[in-house]
Amino acid sequence: MADFTKLAEEIIFKAKKNGAGDAEIYISRSSSMDIKIKNSEVSETNLAESLGVGIRLIKNKRQGYAYACDLSPKNVEKALNIALRNTNFSDEDPYLKLPAKQNYQKLDLFDEAIDTAPLEEKIALAKEVEELSQDMPYIQKVEHAGFQESFGEVWLYNSKGVNAHEKYSYCALYATLLSEKNGEQDSGSGFSQDLKLANLSPLACAEMSAKRAGRLLGAKSMASAKCAVVFEPYIAAQFISLLAGSFSGENVLKGKSMYAKDLKSQIAPENFSLIDDSSLNGQLGSASFDGEGTAAQRTAIIQQGVLNSFLYDCKAAAQASTVSTANSGRGSYKSAPSIATTNYYVENGSTAPEEIIAQTSYGLYVTNILGAHTANTLTGDFSFGASGILIEKGKFTVPIRGVTIAGNLKDILANIDFVGNDLTFFGAEGSPTLRVQNVQISG
Amino acid sequence: MDNFLDNRQIAEILKEAQKTGADFAEIFIEDKHTCSINSDGGKIERLNDGESYGLGLRLISGEKVAYASTNDLNYENLLKIAQKTAQAIRGDAKEIDLSFEKPLVQKSAAQIRPEKIDLDEKIAQVKLCDQAALAEDEHIKRTMVSYSDVNQHVLIANTNGLWVDDERIRTRIAINAIAQDESQMQTGFESLGGSAGFELLTADAAQILGQKAAKRAVDLLSARPCPGGKMPVVLSSQAGGTMVHEACGHGLEGDLVEKSMSAYKNRLGEKVAAECISVVDDPTLEGKYGSYAYDDEGARAQSNVLIKDGVLENYMYDYHTAQKVGAVSTANGRRESYRKKPVTRMSNTLILPGKDDPEKIIASVQKGLLVTKMGGGQVNTLSGDYVFDVAEGYMIIDGEIAYQVKGATLAGNGPKSLQDVEMVGNDLGFAIGTCGKSGQSAPVADAQPTLKINNLVVGGTVSGDFEIERR
């Protein structure tokens, strides 16, 4: 295992000599492989590798950040000098702070099997997805099926004694399918992803892709209505992720959260709890320490409908007179860390999804939304293109497309009445089926 | 680029990569200097100023593509990567003679190179923008300003003997202003960007940007909820071009057409839009955000007529897609960075101006929506269904602007919307954007004249009927 302790000590020493109060060094190395299959043959391969270092300094209560994409003494020195210079241009912030040395629990995030499995085995998995997909209802063509894997390794050091290292891996199967019925076409994608190779399921991937490709064929528009909307887990998770920024402690302090004044208030029904937990084994958003070196933890953001906690990194926590919730995230070594969710999910409720449908006299089961990124996460206002399946008298009737759903995210959360028992993760975000009352649909 | 590899080494890597029989091998080296400054609430919070570089290697063998990327540009490492990448291809080595006899070198046309400007001066522009917004109205409580300049220097060399050394400089500044009254919060966004240097920020550009964003946010405080339902919509030329980008642009990208993922597949020569509609994608426009001299495969940029008088003339192509369907590249092969293989992308996409007076277009609507600023959007290219956000809109009643609305989205079907265009203004307005596709983002610009489209679905927040009193 590579160890950069000596390099880090040198940087910290030089930074302090130049007046920095604190210094942090983050090194990340990653590699990935992606193989696409088309007509039973490998049609595309993609190999990638990357290494970089980010240096963060606090000097005179000002932050300075810089990076280098190799570890050569010349470029690391250059980055250190840019970081030092940048402290002169940032505005003063009395709350800037780095965490002290702490103990981390060991998480199971690296699967040796992904690394050692022969390429043929991975190709075979993707081919199996392609074959299984071809036989699914309404599937006309498999646009592609594929396998991807990635490996990452991070090293984090700071002047307060943090010296942390972690390795992680990830793998996935994916497919995009074209469907046809009565001359009408549609498409859909699906995946099976896991931290362990043995848990990948070609069948689950094919089934998800085929379901998403085939179930809206023959869709029509529907009349405008204010009615119940049922979000399948995939869509529910997307909705919940739009709220994440509002639970950032930093945004709360800056008046940029629509929940800024709602701590300890009821903002959702009692059967709804929203969790952020980086300490889960086997999940994509897990890490034994966060981007600054704070030990992983579970945070109930919403506990039985009550807004229980915001998410903090060290700086926002210091300003809010609380402690970090280990939510300092790193997008890449090229930028300073900032508050981010880890494994962010709605806890399972008690109602089976079938039961939620059966209990709905009229409503839209939403399976796709268009324009999720256009939601105004500051005000909560949104208006999305939507498609799905109409629910009438407790049963699915006709597929629907070309309508919009609109409202405010805060109202969506408040008007949830059913929480399903089918929690599913999509990446690091997860939710069970959710039903929401009184949503405006325009058609 | 010489500081990384010389042309002999590049030729050797390409040769190594082609040893297993690839028809084509290409190297893309990128050296990118980025300076970005973000302020929040008037404080400079994030300042990033640095260099990153890397290399992408692409092999093509028939339909097959093998790609690899690294930021370790050590020559020995690159030879190893070339061998590893080539394992995906099975065939006989090709005899190639690579001398790169006609190197093409392009310098950015930026007048004021960003690296010549002190950080202080860039920060001053960010603060100017922030302060102008705050001074505009007492309801403005906070602003977020972001500035960035990028100098992307690329070298593209391939086994066809192409050698393109191209420098692209882009500068952008954007502001999000937050207005607040007793009951609500609203936001106003404005951005300015181009394939240009610091000259983009003329004397009062940052200030005007701040004022515009502030006004947009404050105006929304008194806007009424937008009624939903089907109605005629007028898209003002100042509204930008999100509609053309989503409704037809993506569907005309050759790679999606080739994958049968476009509603415009097999429709060349057919009437796909009203006769008053002509659509062009043009990366050669001077200084626009989506402009370039060469695409990311080294093809010389050219203007492409996509739809002429309603008839579908051509798709956009990258090198490999064009090869697969027996066409030629239209210089629309773009990539986010050395890490990604090029895909077909738009540059600056325009609906060309028509004959109608914009005021008369508004006057012709009995009841409908006027959109004066579009936000982001998305399209399902296969069905052609698209949506985009209305950042500023007004209800039109009896041919006159009645009142401002908030919370609206437009939903339509690309091919159908283009058929439903009834009037085309004699004006033209541009907007900039960042387009996302295949996990890659790319700077683009869009433009359109004032348009009247019948029967778009307006996704509003209140029920359909809007015979409310005028005010």
PDB file of C-alpha atoms in Angstrom, chain B residues 53-270:
ATOM      1  CA  TYR B  53      -3.989  17.791 -18.005  1.00  0.00           C
ATOM      2  CA  GLY B  54      -4.437  14.349 -19.417  1.00  0.00           C
ATOM      3  CA  LEU B  55      -4.592  12.203 -22.490  1.00  0.00           C
ATOM      4  CA  GLY B  56      -7.364  10.270 -24.176  1.00  0.00           C
ATOM      5  CA  LEU B  57      -6.590   7.475 -26.630  1.00  0.00           C
ATOM      6  CA  ARG B  58      -9.260   6.200 -29.006  1.00  0.00           C
ATOM      7  CA  LEU B  59      -9.184   3.224 -31.311  1.00  0.00           C
ATOM      8  CA  ILE B  60     -11.846   2.448 -33.875  1.00  0.00           C
ATOM      9  CA  SER B  61     -12.249  -0.866 -35.652  1.00  0.00           C
ATOM     10  CA  GLY B  62     -15.445  -1.001 -37.687  1.00  0.00           C
ATOM     11  CA  GLU B  63     -18.292  -0.450 -35.247  1.00  0.00           C
ATOM     12  CA  LYS B  64     -16.046  -1.039 -32.287  1.00  0.00           C
ATOM     13  CA  VAL B  65     -14.455   1.627 -30.082  1.00  0.00           C
ATOM     14  CA  ALA B  66     -11.776   1.261 -27.429  1.00  0.00           C
ATOM     15  CA  TYR B  67     -10.999   4.277 -25.283  1.00  0.00           C
ATOM     16  CA  ALA B  68      -8.540   4.958 -22.501  1.00  0.00           C
ATOM     17  CA  SER B  69      -7.628   8.009 -20.488  1.00  0.00           C
ATOM     18  CA  THR B  70      -4.948   8.921 -17.992  1.00  0.00           C
ATOM     19  CA  ASN B  71      -3.332  11.927 -16.404  1.00  0.00           C
ATOM     20  CA  ASP B  72      -0.005  10.174 -16.120  1.00  0.00           C
ATOM     21  CA  LEU B  73       1.706  11.407 -19.295  1.00  0.00           C
ATOM     22  CA  ASN B  74       4.924   9.504 -18.812  1.00  0.00           C
ATOM     23  CA  TYR B  75       5.842   8.107 -22.249  1.00  0.00           C
ATOM     24  CA  GLU B  76       6.464   4.549 -21.002  1.00  0.00           C
ATOM     25  CA  ASN B  77       3.110   4.534 -19.197  1.00  0.00           C
ATOM     26  CA  LEU B  78       1.370   5.717 -22.365  1.00  0.00           C
ATOM     27  CA  LEU B  79       2.910   2.942 -24.442  1.00  0.00           C
ATOM     28  CA  LYS B  80       1.616   0.451 -21.871  1.00  0.00           C
ATOM     29  CA  ILE B  81      -1.846   1.978 -22.014  1.00  0.00           C
ATOM     30  CA  ALA B  82      -1.755   1.832 -25.809  1.00  0.00           C
ATOM     31  CA  GLN B  83      -1.020  -1.908 -25.636  1.00  0.00           C
ATOM     32  CA  LYS B  84      -3.718  -2.517 -23.051  1.00  0.00           C
ATOM     33  CA  THR B  85      -6.314  -0.565 -25.011  1.00  0.00           C
ATOM     34  CA  ALA B  86      -5.406  -2.370 -28.212  1.00  0.00           C
ATOM     35  CA  GLN B  87      -6.234  -5.725 -26.604  1.00  0.00           C
ATOM     36  CA  ALA B  88      -9.894  -4.945 -27.254  1.00  0.00           C
ATOM     37  CA  ILE B  89      -9.247  -5.084 -31.000  1.00  0.00           C
ATOM     38  CA  ARG B  90      -8.362  -8.266 -32.889  1.00  0.00           C
ATOM     39  CA  GLY B  91      -6.694  -8.012 -36.269  1.00  0.00           C
ATOM     40  CA  ASP B  92      -3.485  -7.528 -38.209  1.00  0.00           C
ATOM     41  CA  ALA B  93      -1.151  -4.622 -37.632  1.00  0.00           C
ATOM     42  CA  LYS B  94      -1.506  -1.765 -40.079  1.00  0.00           C
ATOM     43  CA  GLU B  95       1.499  -0.281 -41.792  1.00  0.00           C
ATOM     44  CA  ILE B  96       1.349   3.401 -41.175  1.00  0.00           C
ATOM     45  CA  ASP B  97       3.623   6.253 -41.970  1.00  0.00           C
ATOM     46  CA  LEU B  98       2.971   9.138 -39.660  1.00  0.00           C
ATOM     47  CA  SER B  99       4.834  12.311 -40.384  1.00  0.00           C
ATOM     48  CA  PHE B 100       2.178  14.908 -39.537  1.00  0.00           C
ATOM     49  CA  GLU B 101       3.240  17.064 -42.444  1.00  0.00           C
ATOM     50  CA  LYS B 102       0.470  19.605 -42.223  1.00  0.00           C
ATOM     51  CA  PRO B 103       0.101  20.657 -38.611  1.00  0.00           C
ATOM     52  CA  LEU B 104      -2.839  22.985 -38.066  1.00  0.00           C
ATOM     53  CA  VAL B 105      -2.347  25.493 -35.311  1.00  0.00           C
ATOM     54  CA  GLN B 106      -5.077  27.739 -34.005  1.00  0.00           C
ATOM     55  CA  LYS B 107      -4.664  30.396 -31.339  1.00  0.00           C
ATOM     56  CA  SER B 108      -7.657  31.681 -29.415  1.00  0.00           C
ATOM     57  CA  ALA B 109      -9.077  34.935 -30.727  1.00  0.00           C
ATOM     58  CA  ALA B 110      -9.550  36.213 -27.171  1.00  0.00           C
ATOM     59  CA  GLN B 111      -8.543  39.872 -27.070  1.00  0.00           C
ATOM     60  CA  ILE B 112      -7.668  40.048 -23.382  1.00  0.00           C
ATOM     61  CA  ARG B 113      -6.147  36.774 -22.270  1.00  0.00           C
ATOM     62  CA  PRO B 114      -7.469  35.875 -18.812  1.00  0.00           C
ATOM     63  CA  GLU B 115      -4.041  34.907 -17.448  1.00  0.00           C
ATOM     64  CA  LYS B 116      -2.951  38.530 -18.021  1.00  0.00           C
ATOM     65  CA  ILE B 117      -5.571  39.743 -15.566  1.00  0.00           C
ATOM     66  CA  ASP B 118      -4.833  39.797 -11.846  1.00  0.00           C
ATOM     67  CA  LEU B 119      -7.074  37.819  -9.525  1.00  0.00           C
ATOM     68  CA  ASP B 120      -7.909  41.109  -7.794  1.00  0.00           C
ATOM     69  CA  GLU B 121      -9.473  42.429 -10.943  1.00  0.00           C
ATOM     70  CA  LYS B 122     -11.549  39.299 -11.512  1.00  0.00           C
ATOM     71  CA  ILE B 123     -12.721  39.393  -7.899  1.00  0.00           C
ATOM     72  CA  ALA B 124     -13.625  43.066  -8.340  1.00  0.00           C
ATOM     73  CA  GLN B 125     -15.981  42.111 -11.195  1.00  0.00           C
ATOM     74  CA  VAL B 126     -17.639  39.452  -9.031  1.00  0.00           C
ATOM     75  CA  LYS B 127     -18.187  42.006  -6.269  1.00  0.00           C
ATOM     76  CA  LEU B 128     -19.433  44.604  -8.745  1.00  0.00           C
ATOM     77  CA  CYS B 129     -22.073  42.175  -9.946  1.00  0.00           C
ATOM     78  CA  ASP B 130     -23.068  41.290  -6.381  1.00  0.00           C
ATOM     79  CA  GLN B 131     -23.323  44.920  -5.266  1.00  0.00           C
ATOM     80  CA  ALA B 132     -25.282  46.019  -8.316  1.00  0.00           C
ATOM     81  CA  ALA B 133     -27.909  43.377  -7.524  1.00  0.00           C
ATOM     82  CA  LEU B 134     -28.122  44.364  -3.864  1.00  0.00           C
ATOM     83  CA  ALA B 135     -28.409  48.061  -4.758  1.00  0.00           C
ATOM     84  CA  GLU B 136     -31.160  47.414  -7.272  1.00  0.00           C
ATOM     85  CA  ASP B 137     -33.887  46.672  -4.743  1.00  0.00           C
ATOM     86  CA  GLU B 138     -34.245  46.381  -0.982  1.00  0.00           C
ATOM     87  CA  HIS B 139     -35.928  43.003  -1.395  1.00  0.00           C
ATOM     88  CA  ILE B 140     -32.692  41.459  -2.604  1.00  0.00           C
ATOM     89  CA  LYS B 141     -31.338  39.602   0.398  1.00  0.00           C
ATOM     90  CA  ARG B 142     -28.500  37.606  -1.034  1.00  0.00           C
ATOM     91  CA  THR B 143     -26.656  36.849  -4.243  1.00  0.00           C
ATOM     92  CA  MET B 144     -24.422  34.101  -5.469  1.00  0.00           C
ATOM     93  CA  VAL B 145     -22.005  35.092  -8.214  1.00  0.00           C
ATOM     94  CA  SER B 146     -19.726  32.782 -10.141  1.00  0.00           C
ATOM     95  CA  TYR B 147     -16.984  33.726 -12.538  1.00  0.00           C
ATOM     96  CA  SER B 148     -14.813  31.396 -14.548  1.00  0.00           C
ATOM     97  CA  ASP B 149     -12.312  31.541 -17.329  1.00  0.00           C
ATOM     98  CA  VAL B 150     -10.941  28.458 -19.005  1.00  0.00           C
ATOM     99  CA  ASN B 151      -8.038  28.096 -21.364  1.00  0.00           C
ATOM    100  CA  GLN B 152      -8.282  24.655 -22.888  1.00  0.00           C
ATOM    101  CA  HIS B 153      -5.306  23.832 -25.066  1.00  0.00           C
ATOM    102  CA  VAL B 154      -5.767  20.614 -27.029  1.00  0.00           C
ATOM    103  CA  LEU B 155      -3.664  18.556 -29.364  1.00  0.00           C
ATOM    104  CA  ILE B 156      -5.437  16.092 -31.599  1.00  0.00           C
ATOM    105  CA  ALA B 157      -3.362  13.691 -33.670  1.00  0.00           C
ATOM    106  CA  ASN B 158      -4.606  10.641 -35.533  1.00  0.00           C
ATOM    107  CA  THR B 159      -3.535   7.914 -37.915  1.00  0.00           C
ATOM    108  CA  ASN B 160      -5.120   9.774 -40.838  1.00  0.00           C
ATOM    109  CA  GLY B 161      -2.168  12.129 -40.419  1.00  0.00           C
ATOM    110  CA  LEU B 162      -4.199  14.880 -38.796  1.00  0.00           C
ATOM    111  CA  TRP B 163      -2.446  17.163 -36.313  1.00  0.00           C
ATOM    112  CA  VAL B 164      -4.484  19.960 -34.788  1.00  0.00           C
ATOM    113  CA  ASP B 165      -3.164  22.192 -32.046  1.00  0.00           C
ATOM    114  CA  ASP B 166      -6.088  24.305 -30.883  1.00  0.00           C
ATOM    115  CA  GLU B 167      -6.459  26.785 -28.081  1.00  0.00           C
ATOM    116  CA  ARG B 168      -9.911  27.640 -26.756  1.00  0.00           C
ATOM    117  CA  ILE B 169     -10.544  30.403 -24.253  1.00  0.00           C
ATOM    118  CA  ARG B 170     -13.975  30.793 -22.700  1.00  0.00           C
ATOM    119  CA  THR B 171     -15.147  33.234 -20.054  1.00  0.00           C
ATOM    120  CA  ARG B 172     -18.407  33.232 -18.160  1.00  0.00           C
ATOM    121  CA  ILE B 173     -20.045  35.116 -15.313  1.00  0.00           C
ATOM    122  CA  ALA B 174     -23.398  34.270 -13.748  1.00  0.00           C
ATOM    123  CA  ILE B 175     -25.476  35.498 -10.858  1.00  0.00           C
ATOM    124  CA  ASN B 176     -28.361  34.121  -8.857  1.00  0.00           C
ATOM    125  CA  ALA B 177     -30.162  36.821  -6.866  1.00  0.00           C
ATOM    126  CA  ILE B 178     -32.575  35.990  -4.056  1.00  0.00           C
ATOM    127  CA  ALA B 179     -35.487  38.326  -3.345  1.00  0.00           C
ATOM    128  CA  GLN B 180     -37.604  37.946  -0.260  1.00  0.00           C
ATOM    129  CA  ASP B 181     -40.754  39.529   1.144  1.00  0.00           C
ATOM    130  CA  GLU B 182     -42.880  38.587   4.168  1.00  0.00           C
ATOM    131  CA  SER B 183     -44.375  35.532   2.549  1.00  0.00           C
ATOM    132  CA  GLN B 184     -41.988  34.162  -0.053  1.00  0.00           C
ATOM    133  CA  MET B 185     -38.595  33.865  -1.668  1.00  0.00           C
ATOM    134  CA  GLN B 186     -37.898  34.164  -5.406  1.00  0.00           C
ATOM    135  CA  THR B 187     -34.750  33.886  -7.461  1.00  0.00           C
ATOM    136  CA  GLY B 188     -33.473  35.567 -10.585  1.00  0.00           C
ATOM    137  CA  PHE B 189     -30.679  34.130 -12.703  1.00  0.00           C
ATOM    138  CA  GLU B 190     -28.607  35.817 -15.387  1.00  0.00           C
ATOM    139  CA  SER B 191     -25.481  34.692 -17.196  1.00  0.00           C
ATOM    140  CA  LEU B 192     -23.068  36.036 -19.735  1.00  0.00           C
ATOM    141  CA  GLY B 193     -20.474  33.958 -21.520  1.00  0.00           C
ATOM    142  CA  GLY B 194     -18.575  33.566 -24.717  1.00  0.00           C
ATOM    143  CA  SER B 195     -15.607  32.120 -26.536  1.00  0.00           C
ATOM    144  CA  ALA B 196     -13.743  35.211 -25.480  1.00  0.00           C
ATOM    145  CA  GLY B 197     -11.349  36.532 -22.873  1.00  0.00           C
ATOM    146  CA  PHE B 198     -11.747  39.200 -20.235  1.00  0.00           C
ATOM    147  CA  GLU B 199     -13.034  41.638 -22.878  1.00  0.00           C
ATOM    148  CA  LEU B 200     -16.390  39.926 -22.290  1.00  0.00           C
ATOM    149  CA  LEU B 201     -16.654  42.058 -19.146  1.00  0.00           C
ATOM    150  CA  THR B 202     -16.967  45.452 -20.784  1.00  0.00           C
ATOM    151  CA  ALA B 203     -17.201  48.500 -18.535  1.00  0.00           C
ATOM    152  CA  ASP B 204     -20.594  47.834 -16.978  1.00  0.00           C
ATOM    153  CA  ALA B 205     -21.418  44.280 -18.099  1.00  0.00           C
ATOM    154  CA  ALA B 206     -21.162  42.739 -14.605  1.00  0.00           C
ATOM    155  CA  GLN B 207     -23.243  45.552 -13.158  1.00  0.00           C
ATOM    156  CA  ILE B 208     -26.019  45.228 -15.736  1.00  0.00           C
ATOM    157  CA  LEU B 209     -26.047  41.464 -15.184  1.00  0.00           C
ATOM    158  CA  GLY B 210     -26.541  41.984 -11.434  1.00  0.00           C
ATOM    159  CA  GLN B 211     -29.314  44.501 -11.992  1.00  0.00           C
ATOM    160  CA  LYS B 212     -31.150  42.253 -14.435  1.00  0.00           C
ATOM    161  CA  ALA B 213     -31.009  39.252 -12.097  1.00  0.00           C
ATOM    162  CA  ALA B 214     -32.237  41.380  -9.190  1.00  0.00           C
ATOM    163  CA  LYS B 215     -35.121  42.785 -11.186  1.00  0.00           C
ATOM    164  CA  ARG B 216     -36.162  39.327 -12.331  1.00  0.00           C
ATOM    165  CA  ALA B 217     -36.234  38.022  -8.747  1.00  0.00           C
ATOM    166  CA  VAL B 218     -38.111  41.051  -7.390  1.00  0.00           C
ATOM    167  CA  ASP B 219     -40.699  40.999 -10.189  1.00  0.00           C
ATOM    168  CA  LEU B 220     -41.485  37.383  -9.363  1.00  0.00           C
ATOM    169  CA  LEU B 221     -42.520  38.406  -5.847  1.00  0.00           C
ATOM    170  CA  SER B 222     -45.662  39.961  -7.304  1.00  0.00           C
ATOM    171  CA  ALA B 223     -46.242  37.354 -10.021  1.00  0.00           C
ATOM    172  CA  ARG B 224     -49.323  35.155  -9.823  1.00  0.00           C
ATOM    173  CA  PRO B 225     -49.396  31.356 -10.001  1.00  0.00           C
ATOM    174  CA  CYS B 226     -49.509  30.173 -13.592  1.00  0.00           C
ATOM    175  CA  PRO B 227     -52.645  28.451 -14.852  1.00  0.00           C
ATOM    176  CA  GLY B 228     -52.080  25.030 -16.385  1.00  0.00           C
ATOM    177  CA  GLY B 229     -53.500  23.515 -19.550  1.00  0.00           C
ATOM    178  CA  LYS B 230     -53.175  23.679 -23.341  1.00  0.00           C
ATOM    179  CA  MET B 231     -52.795  27.142 -24.854  1.00  0.00           C
ATOM    180  CA  PRO B 232     -50.932  29.107 -27.518  1.00  0.00           C
ATOM    181  CA  VAL B 233     -47.486  30.225 -26.393  1.00  0.00           C
ATOM    182  CA  VAL B 234     -45.335  33.109 -27.624  1.00  0.00           C
ATOM    183  CA  LEU B 235     -41.612  32.605 -27.054  1.00  0.00           C
ATOM    184  CA  SER B 236     -39.951  36.000 -27.148  1.00  0.00           C
ATOM    185  CA  SER B 237     -36.590  36.269 -28.900  1.00  0.00           C
ATOM    186  CA  GLN B 238     -35.105  37.494 -25.603  1.00  0.00           C
ATOM    187  CA  ALA B 239     -36.227  34.225 -24.027  1.00  0.00           C
ATOM    188  CA  GLY B 240     -33.203  32.350 -25.355  1.00  0.00           C
ATOM    189  CA  GLY B 241     -33.192  29.136 -27.323  1.00  0.00           C
ATOM    190  CA  THR B 242     -33.839  26.274 -24.926  1.00  0.00           C
ATOM    191  CA  MET B 243     -36.830  25.280 -27.069  1.00  0.00           C
ATOM    192  CA  VAL B 244     -34.863  24.729 -30.293  1.00  0.00           C
ATOM    193  CA  HIS B 245     -32.155  22.927 -28.331  1.00  0.00           C
ATOM    194  CA  GLU B 246     -34.589  20.469 -26.726  1.00  0.00           C
ATOM    195  CA  ALA B 247     -37.407  20.253 -29.278  1.00  0.00           C
ATOM    196  CA  CYS B 248     -35.255  19.485 -32.269  1.00  0.00           C
ATOM    197  CA  GLY B 249     -31.534  19.920 -31.605  1.00  0.00           C
ATOM    198  CA  HIS B 250     -30.896  16.728 -29.662  1.00  0.00           C
ATOM    199  CA  GLY B 251     -33.100  14.676 -31.980  1.00  0.00           C
ATOM    200  CA  LEU B 252     -30.908  15.744 -34.928  1.00  0.00           C
ATOM    201  CA  GLU B 253     -27.675  14.530 -33.317  1.00  0.00           C
ATOM    202  CA  GLY B 254     -26.415  11.755 -35.567  1.00  0.00           C
ATOM    203  CA  ASP B 255     -25.391   9.324 -32.835  1.00  0.00           C
ATOM    204  CA  LEU B 256     -28.916   9.249 -31.388  1.00  0.00           C
ATOM    205  CA  VAL B 257     -30.360   8.847 -34.878  1.00  0.00           C
ATOM    206  CA  GLU B 258     -27.959   5.982 -35.610  1.00  0.00           C
ATOM    207  CA  LYS B 259     -28.990   4.265 -32.356  1.00  0.00           C
ATOM    208  CA  SER B 260     -32.668   4.583 -33.336  1.00  0.00           C
ATOM    209  CA  MET B 261     -33.144   6.884 -30.360  1.00  0.00           C
ATOM    210  CA  SER B 262     -34.533   9.848 -32.266  1.00  0.00           C
ATOM    211  CA  ALA B 263     -37.999  10.871 -33.372  1.00  0.00           C
ATOM    212  CA  TYR B 264     -36.331  12.315 -36.509  1.00  0.00           C
ATOM    213  CA  LYS B 265     -34.854   9.005 -37.713  1.00  0.00           C
ATOM    214  CA  ASN B 266     -35.437   8.128 -41.395  1.00  0.00           C
ATOM    215  CA  ARG B 267     -36.973  11.509 -42.096  1.00  0.00           C
ATOM    216  CA  LEU B 268     -34.330  13.201 -44.294  1.00  0.00           C
ATOM    217  CA  GLY B 269     -36.028  15.164 -47.073  1.00  0.00           C
ATOM    218  CA  GLU B 270     -39.345  15.094 -45.260  1.00  0.00           C
TER     219      GLU B 270
END
